[in-house]
PDB file of C-alpha atoms in Angstrom:
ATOM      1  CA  UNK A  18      36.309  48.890 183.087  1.00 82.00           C
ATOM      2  CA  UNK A  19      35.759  45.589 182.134  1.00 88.00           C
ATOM      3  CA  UNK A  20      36.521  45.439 177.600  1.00 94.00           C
ATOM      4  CA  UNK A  21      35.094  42.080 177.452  1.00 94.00           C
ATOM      5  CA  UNK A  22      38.301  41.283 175.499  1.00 95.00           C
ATOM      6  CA  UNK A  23      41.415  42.675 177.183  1.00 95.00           C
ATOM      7  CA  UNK A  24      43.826  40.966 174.744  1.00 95.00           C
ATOM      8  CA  UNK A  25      42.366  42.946 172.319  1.00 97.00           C
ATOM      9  CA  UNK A  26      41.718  46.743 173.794  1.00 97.00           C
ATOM     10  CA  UNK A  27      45.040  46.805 176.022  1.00 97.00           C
ATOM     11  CA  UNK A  28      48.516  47.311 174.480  1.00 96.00           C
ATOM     12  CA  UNK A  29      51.781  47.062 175.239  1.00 95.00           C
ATOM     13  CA  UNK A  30      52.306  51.031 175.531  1.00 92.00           C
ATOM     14  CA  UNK A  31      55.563  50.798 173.507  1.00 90.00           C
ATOM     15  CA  UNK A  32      53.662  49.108 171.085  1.00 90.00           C
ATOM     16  CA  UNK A  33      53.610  50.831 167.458  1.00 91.00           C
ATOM     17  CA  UNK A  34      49.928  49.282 165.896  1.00 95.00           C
ATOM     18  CA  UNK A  35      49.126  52.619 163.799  1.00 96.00           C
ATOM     19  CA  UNK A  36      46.071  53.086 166.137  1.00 97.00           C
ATOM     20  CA  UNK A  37      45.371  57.127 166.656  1.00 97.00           C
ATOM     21  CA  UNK A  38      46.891  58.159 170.211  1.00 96.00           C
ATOM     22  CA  UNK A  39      43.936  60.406 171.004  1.00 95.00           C
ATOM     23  CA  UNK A  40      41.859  56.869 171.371  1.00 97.00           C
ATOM     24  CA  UNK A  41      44.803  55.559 174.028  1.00 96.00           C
ATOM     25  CA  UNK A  42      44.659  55.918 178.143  1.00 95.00           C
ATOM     26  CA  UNK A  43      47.085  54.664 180.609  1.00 95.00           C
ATOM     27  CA  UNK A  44      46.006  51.874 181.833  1.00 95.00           C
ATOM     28  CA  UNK A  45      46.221  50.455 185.574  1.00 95.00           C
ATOM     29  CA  UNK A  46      45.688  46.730 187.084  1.00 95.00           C
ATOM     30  CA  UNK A  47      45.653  45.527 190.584  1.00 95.00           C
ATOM     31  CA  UNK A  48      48.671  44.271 191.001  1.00 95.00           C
ATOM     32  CA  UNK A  49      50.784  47.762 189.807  1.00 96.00           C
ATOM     33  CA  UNK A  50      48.530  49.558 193.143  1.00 97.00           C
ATOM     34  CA  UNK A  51      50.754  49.479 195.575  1.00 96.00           C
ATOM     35  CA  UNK A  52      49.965  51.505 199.328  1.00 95.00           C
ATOM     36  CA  UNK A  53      49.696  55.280 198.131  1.00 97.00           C
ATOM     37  CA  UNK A  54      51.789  54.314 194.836  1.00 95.00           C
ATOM     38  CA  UNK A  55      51.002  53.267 191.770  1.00 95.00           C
ATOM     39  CA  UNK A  56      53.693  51.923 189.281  1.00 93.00           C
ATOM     40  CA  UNK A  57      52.883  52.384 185.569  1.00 90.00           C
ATOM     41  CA  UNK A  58      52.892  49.211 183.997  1.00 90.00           C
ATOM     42  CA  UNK A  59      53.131  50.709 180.438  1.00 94.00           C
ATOM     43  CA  UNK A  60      50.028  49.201 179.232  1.00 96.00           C
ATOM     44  CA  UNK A  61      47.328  51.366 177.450  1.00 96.00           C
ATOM     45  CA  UNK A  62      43.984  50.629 176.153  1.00 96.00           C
ATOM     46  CA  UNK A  63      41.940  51.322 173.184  1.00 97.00           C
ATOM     47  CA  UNK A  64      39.145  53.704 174.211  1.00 96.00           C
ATOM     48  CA  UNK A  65      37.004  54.380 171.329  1.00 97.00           C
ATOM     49  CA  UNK A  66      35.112  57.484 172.855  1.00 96.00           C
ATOM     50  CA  UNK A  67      35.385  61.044 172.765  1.00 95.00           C
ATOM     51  CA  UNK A  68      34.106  63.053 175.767  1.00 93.00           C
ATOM     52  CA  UNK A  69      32.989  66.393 174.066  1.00 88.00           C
ATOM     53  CA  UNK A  70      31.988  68.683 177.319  1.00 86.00           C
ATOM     54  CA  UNK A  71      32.104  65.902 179.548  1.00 83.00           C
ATOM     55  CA  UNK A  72      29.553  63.666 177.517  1.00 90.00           C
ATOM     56  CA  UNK A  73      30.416  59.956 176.459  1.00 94.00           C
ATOM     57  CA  UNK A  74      30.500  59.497 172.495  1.00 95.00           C
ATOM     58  CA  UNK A  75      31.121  56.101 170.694  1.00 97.00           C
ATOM     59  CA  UNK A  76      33.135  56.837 167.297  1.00 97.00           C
ATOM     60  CA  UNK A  77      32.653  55.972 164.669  1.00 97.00           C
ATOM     61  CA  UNK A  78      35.194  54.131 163.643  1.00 97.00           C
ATOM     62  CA  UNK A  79      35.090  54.611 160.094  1.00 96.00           C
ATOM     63  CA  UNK A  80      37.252  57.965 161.110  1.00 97.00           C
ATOM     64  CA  UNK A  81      40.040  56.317 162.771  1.00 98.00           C
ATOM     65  CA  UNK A  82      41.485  54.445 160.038  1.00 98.00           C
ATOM     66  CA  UNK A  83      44.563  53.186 161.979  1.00 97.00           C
ATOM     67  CA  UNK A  84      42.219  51.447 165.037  1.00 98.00           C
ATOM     68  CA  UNK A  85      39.789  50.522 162.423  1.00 98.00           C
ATOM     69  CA  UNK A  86      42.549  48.528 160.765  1.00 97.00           C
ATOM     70  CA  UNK A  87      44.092  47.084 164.390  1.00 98.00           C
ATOM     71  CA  UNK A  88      40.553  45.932 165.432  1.00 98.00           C
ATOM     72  CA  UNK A  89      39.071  44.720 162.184  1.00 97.00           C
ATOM     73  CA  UNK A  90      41.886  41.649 162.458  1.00 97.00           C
ATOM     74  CA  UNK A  91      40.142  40.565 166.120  1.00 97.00           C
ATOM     75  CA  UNK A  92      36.726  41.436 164.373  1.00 97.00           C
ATOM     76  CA  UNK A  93      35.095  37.699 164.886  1.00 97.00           C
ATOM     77  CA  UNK A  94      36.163  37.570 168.557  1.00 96.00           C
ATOM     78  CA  UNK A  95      34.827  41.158 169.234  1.00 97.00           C
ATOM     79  CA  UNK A  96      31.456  40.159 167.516  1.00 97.00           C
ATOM     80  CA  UNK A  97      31.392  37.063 169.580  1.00 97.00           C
ATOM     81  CA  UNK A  98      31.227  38.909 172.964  1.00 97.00           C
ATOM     82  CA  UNK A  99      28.296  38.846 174.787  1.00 96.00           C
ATOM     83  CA  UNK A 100      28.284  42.704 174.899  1.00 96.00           C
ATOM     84  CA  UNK A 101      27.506  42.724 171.177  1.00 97.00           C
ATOM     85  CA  UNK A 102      25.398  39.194 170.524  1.00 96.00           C
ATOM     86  CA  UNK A 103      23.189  40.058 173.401  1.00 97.00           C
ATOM     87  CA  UNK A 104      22.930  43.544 173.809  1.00 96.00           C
ATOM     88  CA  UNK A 105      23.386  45.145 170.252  1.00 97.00           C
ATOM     89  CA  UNK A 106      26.626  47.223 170.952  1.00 97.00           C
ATOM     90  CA  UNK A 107      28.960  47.614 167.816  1.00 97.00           C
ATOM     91  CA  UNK A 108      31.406  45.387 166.889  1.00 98.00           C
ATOM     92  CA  UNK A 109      34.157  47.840 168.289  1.00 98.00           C
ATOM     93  CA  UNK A 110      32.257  49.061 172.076  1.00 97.00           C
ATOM     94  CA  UNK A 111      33.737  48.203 174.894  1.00 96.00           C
ATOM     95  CA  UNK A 112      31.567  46.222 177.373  1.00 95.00           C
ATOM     96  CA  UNK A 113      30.913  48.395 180.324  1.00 91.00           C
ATOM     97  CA  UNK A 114      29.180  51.304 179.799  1.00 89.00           C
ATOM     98  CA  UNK A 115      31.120  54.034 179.570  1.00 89.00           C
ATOM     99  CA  UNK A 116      29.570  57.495 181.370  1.00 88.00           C
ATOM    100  CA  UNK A 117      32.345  59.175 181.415  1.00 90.00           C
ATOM    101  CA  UNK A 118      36.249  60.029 180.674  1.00 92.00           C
ATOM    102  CA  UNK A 119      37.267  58.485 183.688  1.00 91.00           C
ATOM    103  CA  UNK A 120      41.162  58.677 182.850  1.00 92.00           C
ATOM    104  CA  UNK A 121      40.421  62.446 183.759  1.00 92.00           C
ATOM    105  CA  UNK A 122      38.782  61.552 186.783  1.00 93.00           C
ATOM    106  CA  UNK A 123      40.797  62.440 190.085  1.00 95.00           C
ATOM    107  CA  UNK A 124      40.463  58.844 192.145  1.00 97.00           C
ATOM    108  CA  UNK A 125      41.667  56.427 194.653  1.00 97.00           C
ATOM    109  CA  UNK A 126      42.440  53.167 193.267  1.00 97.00           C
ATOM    110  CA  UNK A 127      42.538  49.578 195.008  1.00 96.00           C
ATOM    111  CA  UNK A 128      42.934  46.418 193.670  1.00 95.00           C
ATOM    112  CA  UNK A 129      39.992  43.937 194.011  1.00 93.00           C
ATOM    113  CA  UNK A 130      42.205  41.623 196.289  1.00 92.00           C
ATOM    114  CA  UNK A 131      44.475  42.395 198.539  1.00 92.00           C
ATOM    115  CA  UNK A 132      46.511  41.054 201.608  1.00 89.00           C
ATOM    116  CA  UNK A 133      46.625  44.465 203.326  1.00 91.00           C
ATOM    117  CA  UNK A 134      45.321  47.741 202.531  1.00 93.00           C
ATOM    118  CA  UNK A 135      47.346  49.511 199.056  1.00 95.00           C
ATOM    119  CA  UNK A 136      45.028  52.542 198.236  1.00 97.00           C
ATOM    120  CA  UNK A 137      46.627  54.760 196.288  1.00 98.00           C
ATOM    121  CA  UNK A 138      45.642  58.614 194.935  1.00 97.00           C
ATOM    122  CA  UNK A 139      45.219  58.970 190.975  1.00 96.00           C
ATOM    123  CA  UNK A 140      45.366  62.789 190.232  1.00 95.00           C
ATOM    124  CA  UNK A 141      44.054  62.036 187.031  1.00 94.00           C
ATOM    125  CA  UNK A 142      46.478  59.627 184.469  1.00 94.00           C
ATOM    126  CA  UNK A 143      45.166  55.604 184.594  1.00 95.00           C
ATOM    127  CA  UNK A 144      41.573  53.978 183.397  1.00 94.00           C
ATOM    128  CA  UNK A 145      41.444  51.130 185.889  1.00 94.00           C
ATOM    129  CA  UNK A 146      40.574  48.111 184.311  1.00 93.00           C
ATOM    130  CA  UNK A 147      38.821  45.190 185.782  1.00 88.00           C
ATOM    131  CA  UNK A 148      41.405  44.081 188.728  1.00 91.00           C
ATOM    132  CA  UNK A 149      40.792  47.506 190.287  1.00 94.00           C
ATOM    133  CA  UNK A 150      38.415  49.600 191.644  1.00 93.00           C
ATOM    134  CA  UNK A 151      37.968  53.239 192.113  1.00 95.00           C
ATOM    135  CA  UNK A 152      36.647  55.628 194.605  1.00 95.00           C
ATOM    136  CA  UNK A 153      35.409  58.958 193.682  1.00 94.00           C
ATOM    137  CA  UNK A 154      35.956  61.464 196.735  1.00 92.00           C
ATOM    138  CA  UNK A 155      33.022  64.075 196.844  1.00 89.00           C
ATOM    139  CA  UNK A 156      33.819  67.077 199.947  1.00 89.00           C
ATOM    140  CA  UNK A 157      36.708  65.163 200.778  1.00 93.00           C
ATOM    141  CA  UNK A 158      40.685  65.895 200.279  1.00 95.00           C
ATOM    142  CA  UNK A 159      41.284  62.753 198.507  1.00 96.00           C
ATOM    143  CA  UNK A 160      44.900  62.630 199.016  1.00 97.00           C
ATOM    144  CA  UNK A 161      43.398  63.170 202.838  1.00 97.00           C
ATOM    145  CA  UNK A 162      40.764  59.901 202.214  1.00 96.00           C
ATOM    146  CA  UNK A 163      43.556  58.011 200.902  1.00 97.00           C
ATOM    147  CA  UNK A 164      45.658  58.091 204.068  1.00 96.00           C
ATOM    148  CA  UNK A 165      42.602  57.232 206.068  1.00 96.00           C
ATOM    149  CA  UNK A 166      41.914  54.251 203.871  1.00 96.00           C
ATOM    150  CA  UNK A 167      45.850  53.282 204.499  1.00 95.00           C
ATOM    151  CA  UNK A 168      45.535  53.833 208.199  1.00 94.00           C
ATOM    152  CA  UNK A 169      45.954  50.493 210.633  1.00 91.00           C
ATOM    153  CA  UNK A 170      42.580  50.878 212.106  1.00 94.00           C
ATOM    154  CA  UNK A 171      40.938  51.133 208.799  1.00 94.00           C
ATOM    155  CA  UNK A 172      42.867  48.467 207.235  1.00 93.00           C
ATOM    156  CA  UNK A 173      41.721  46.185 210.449  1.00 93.00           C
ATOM    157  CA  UNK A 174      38.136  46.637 210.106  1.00 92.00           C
ATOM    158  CA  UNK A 175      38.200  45.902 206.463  1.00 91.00           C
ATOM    159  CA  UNK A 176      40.336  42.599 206.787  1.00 88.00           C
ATOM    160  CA  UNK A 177      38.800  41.530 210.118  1.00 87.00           C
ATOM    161  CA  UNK A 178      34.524  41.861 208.110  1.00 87.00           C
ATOM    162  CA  UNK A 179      35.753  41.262 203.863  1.00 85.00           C
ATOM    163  CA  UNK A 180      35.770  36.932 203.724  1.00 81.00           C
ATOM    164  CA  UNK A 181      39.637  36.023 203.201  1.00 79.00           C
ATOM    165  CA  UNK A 182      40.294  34.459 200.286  1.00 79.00           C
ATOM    166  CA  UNK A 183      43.436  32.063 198.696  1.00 75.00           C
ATOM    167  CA  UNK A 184      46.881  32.861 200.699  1.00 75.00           C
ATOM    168  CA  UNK A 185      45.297  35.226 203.018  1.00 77.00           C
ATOM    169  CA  UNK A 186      43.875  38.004 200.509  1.00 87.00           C
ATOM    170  CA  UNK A 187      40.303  39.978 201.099  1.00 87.00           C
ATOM    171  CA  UNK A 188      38.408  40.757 198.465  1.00 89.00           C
ATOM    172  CA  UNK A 189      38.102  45.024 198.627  1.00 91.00           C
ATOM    173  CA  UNK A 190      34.431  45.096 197.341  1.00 88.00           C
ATOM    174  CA  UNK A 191      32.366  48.204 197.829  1.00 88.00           C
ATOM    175  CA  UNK A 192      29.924  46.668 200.369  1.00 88.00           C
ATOM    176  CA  UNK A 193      33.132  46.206 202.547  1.00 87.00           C
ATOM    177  CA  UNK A 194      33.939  50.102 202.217  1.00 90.00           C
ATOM    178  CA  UNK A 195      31.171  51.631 202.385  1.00 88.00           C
ATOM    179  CA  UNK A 196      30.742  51.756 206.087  1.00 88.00           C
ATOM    180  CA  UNK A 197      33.929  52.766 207.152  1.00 92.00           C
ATOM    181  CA  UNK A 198      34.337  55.113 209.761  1.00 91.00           C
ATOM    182  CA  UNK A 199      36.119  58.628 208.364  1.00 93.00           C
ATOM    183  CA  UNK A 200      37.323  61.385 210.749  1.00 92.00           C
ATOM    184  CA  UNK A 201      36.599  65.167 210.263  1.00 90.00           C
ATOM    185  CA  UNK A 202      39.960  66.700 211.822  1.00 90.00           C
ATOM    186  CA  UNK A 203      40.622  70.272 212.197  1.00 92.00           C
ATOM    187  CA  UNK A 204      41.590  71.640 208.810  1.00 94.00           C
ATOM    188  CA  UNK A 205      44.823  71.762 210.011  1.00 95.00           C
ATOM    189  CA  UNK A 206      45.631  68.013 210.246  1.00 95.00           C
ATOM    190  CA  UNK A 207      44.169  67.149 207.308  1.00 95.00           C
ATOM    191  CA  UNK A 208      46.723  69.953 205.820  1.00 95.00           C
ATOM    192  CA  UNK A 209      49.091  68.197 207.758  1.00 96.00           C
ATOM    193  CA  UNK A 210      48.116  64.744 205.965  1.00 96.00           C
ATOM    194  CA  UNK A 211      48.468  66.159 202.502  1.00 96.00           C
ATOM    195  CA  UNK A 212      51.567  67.998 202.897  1.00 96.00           C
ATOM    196  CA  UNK A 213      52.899  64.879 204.110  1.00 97.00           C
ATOM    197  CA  UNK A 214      51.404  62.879 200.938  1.00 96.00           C
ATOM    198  CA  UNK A 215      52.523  65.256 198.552  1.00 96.00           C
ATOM    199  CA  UNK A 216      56.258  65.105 199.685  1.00 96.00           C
ATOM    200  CA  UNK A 217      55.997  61.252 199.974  1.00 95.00           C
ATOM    201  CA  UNK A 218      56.190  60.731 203.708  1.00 96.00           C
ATOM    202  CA  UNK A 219      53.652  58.105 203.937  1.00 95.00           C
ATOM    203  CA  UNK A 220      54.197  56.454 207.024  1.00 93.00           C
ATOM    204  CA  UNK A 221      53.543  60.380 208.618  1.00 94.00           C
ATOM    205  CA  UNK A 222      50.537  60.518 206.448  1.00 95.00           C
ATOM    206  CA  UNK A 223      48.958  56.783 207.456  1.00 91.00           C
ATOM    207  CA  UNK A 224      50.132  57.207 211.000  1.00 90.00           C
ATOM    208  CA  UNK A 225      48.459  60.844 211.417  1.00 94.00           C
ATOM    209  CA  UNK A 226      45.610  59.511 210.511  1.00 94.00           C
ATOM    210  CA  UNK A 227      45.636  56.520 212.977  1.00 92.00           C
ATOM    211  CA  UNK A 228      46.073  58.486 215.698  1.00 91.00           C
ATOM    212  CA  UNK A 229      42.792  60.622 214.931  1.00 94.00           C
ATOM    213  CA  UNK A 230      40.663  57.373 215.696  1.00 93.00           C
ATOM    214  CA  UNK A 231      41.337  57.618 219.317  1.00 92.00           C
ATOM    215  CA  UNK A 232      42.666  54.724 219.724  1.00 91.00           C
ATOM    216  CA  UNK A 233      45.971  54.229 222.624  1.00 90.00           C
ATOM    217  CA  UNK A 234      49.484  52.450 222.381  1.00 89.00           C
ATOM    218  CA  UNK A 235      48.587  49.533 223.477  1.00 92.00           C
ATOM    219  CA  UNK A 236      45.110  49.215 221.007  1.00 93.00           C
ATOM    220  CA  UNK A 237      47.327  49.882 218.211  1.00 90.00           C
ATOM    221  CA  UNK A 238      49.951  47.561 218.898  1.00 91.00           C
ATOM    222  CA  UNK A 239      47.323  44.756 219.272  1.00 93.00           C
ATOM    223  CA  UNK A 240      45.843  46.162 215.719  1.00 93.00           C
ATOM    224  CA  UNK A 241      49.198  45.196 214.040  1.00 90.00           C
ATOM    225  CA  UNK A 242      49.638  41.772 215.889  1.00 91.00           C
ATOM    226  CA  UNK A 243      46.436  40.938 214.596  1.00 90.00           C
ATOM    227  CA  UNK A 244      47.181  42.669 210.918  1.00 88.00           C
ATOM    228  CA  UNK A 245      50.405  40.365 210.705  1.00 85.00           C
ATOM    229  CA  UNK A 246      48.136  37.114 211.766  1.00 84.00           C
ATOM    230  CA  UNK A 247      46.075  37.778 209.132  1.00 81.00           C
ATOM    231  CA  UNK A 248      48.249  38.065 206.243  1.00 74.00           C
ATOM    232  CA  UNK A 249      49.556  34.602 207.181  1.00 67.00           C
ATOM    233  CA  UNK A 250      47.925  32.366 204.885  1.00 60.00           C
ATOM    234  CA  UNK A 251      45.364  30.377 205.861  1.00 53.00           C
TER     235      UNK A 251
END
């Protein structure tokens, strides 16, 4: 989610500004996604929608007295957004769209650059903002997806085709993800996967999942030579 003005709409979350908690989410950067982790970085942000039966709703703000009050002191900078000269949105939108309560939203996060592969399973806590994106899984154990996305073949293809970047970093953009190979196991290794997520054994979990691209010894030993060449900077 990108606020157009993240000094204003994310918070220290131990931060007492009177604004009305039911307008607060978790929020999540890049850098606190670590490889099937995430570490809360006590941040929130101000999300002035309410998602009666799943539908989007601005505010109005008038309602809210205590975020009124917080955001009518950053009022000139918020008007000055392109979001609100260009477009027309109110003073107080955010400026992505908004089409749904994604907080709620079971995901896989990633940050947007990366010097190996940290994709991580959100049951449902964190709004990414702009340093990360998410993955919705549709007929797919996403717990499952995310160990497959962690794998060392996976994270090979995607840092061996996504352009490196500064220090040896890849950019994790979706037109680098999209065609990635995912295995259909037997139901009973991809139980195998999440039982191994879910208690936190996630080398058992990325490994398991390594093996099910067929690959031998000796292919995956070359795959992490190559892995640790590549997060030498260039």
């Amino acid at each position: 989610i990108a606020t157009g003005r993240d000094g204003v709409f994310v918070v220290p979350g131990d931060a007492d500004l009177g604004i009305e908690p039911e307008l607060l989410r978790s929020a999540l950067r890049g850098r606190d996604i670590g490889a099937f982790q995430v570490t809360d970085p006590s941040l929130r942000i101000l999300v002035p929608y309410m998602f009666e039966g799943g539908v989007p709703r601005l505010v109005d703000i008038r309602r809210y007295p205590g975020a009124r009050r917080y955001l009518a002191t950053h009022r000139g900078e918020l008007e000055a957004r392109h979001c609100v000269r260009v477009w027309g949105k109110a003073w107080y939108d955010l400026h992505d769209p908004v089409p749904f309560d994604l907080t709620a939203q079971p995901k896989i996060v990633v940050p947007d650059v990366a010097d190996r592969n940290r994709f991580a399973f959100d049951p449902g806590e964190h709004v990414p903002l702009h340093s990360a994106y998410y993955i919705l899984p549709a007929e797919i154990d996403a717990r499952f997806l995310t160990a497959v996305l962690n794998s060392k073949p996976v994270e090979f293809l995607i840092r061996t085709t996504a352009p490196r970047v500064k220090d040896g970093f890849s950019r994790y953009r979706s037109q680098f993800l999209l065609g990635l190979p995912v295995p259909t196991p037997a139901s009973r290794v991809v139980r195998q996967v999440t039982r191994a997520h879910d208690r936190g054994d996630f080398a058992e979990a990325a490994q398991t999942t390594s093996k099910l691209f067929g690959l031998s010894s000796r292919d995956l030993s070359a795959i992490d030579a190559a892995l640790k060449e590549l997060r030498t900077p260039a």
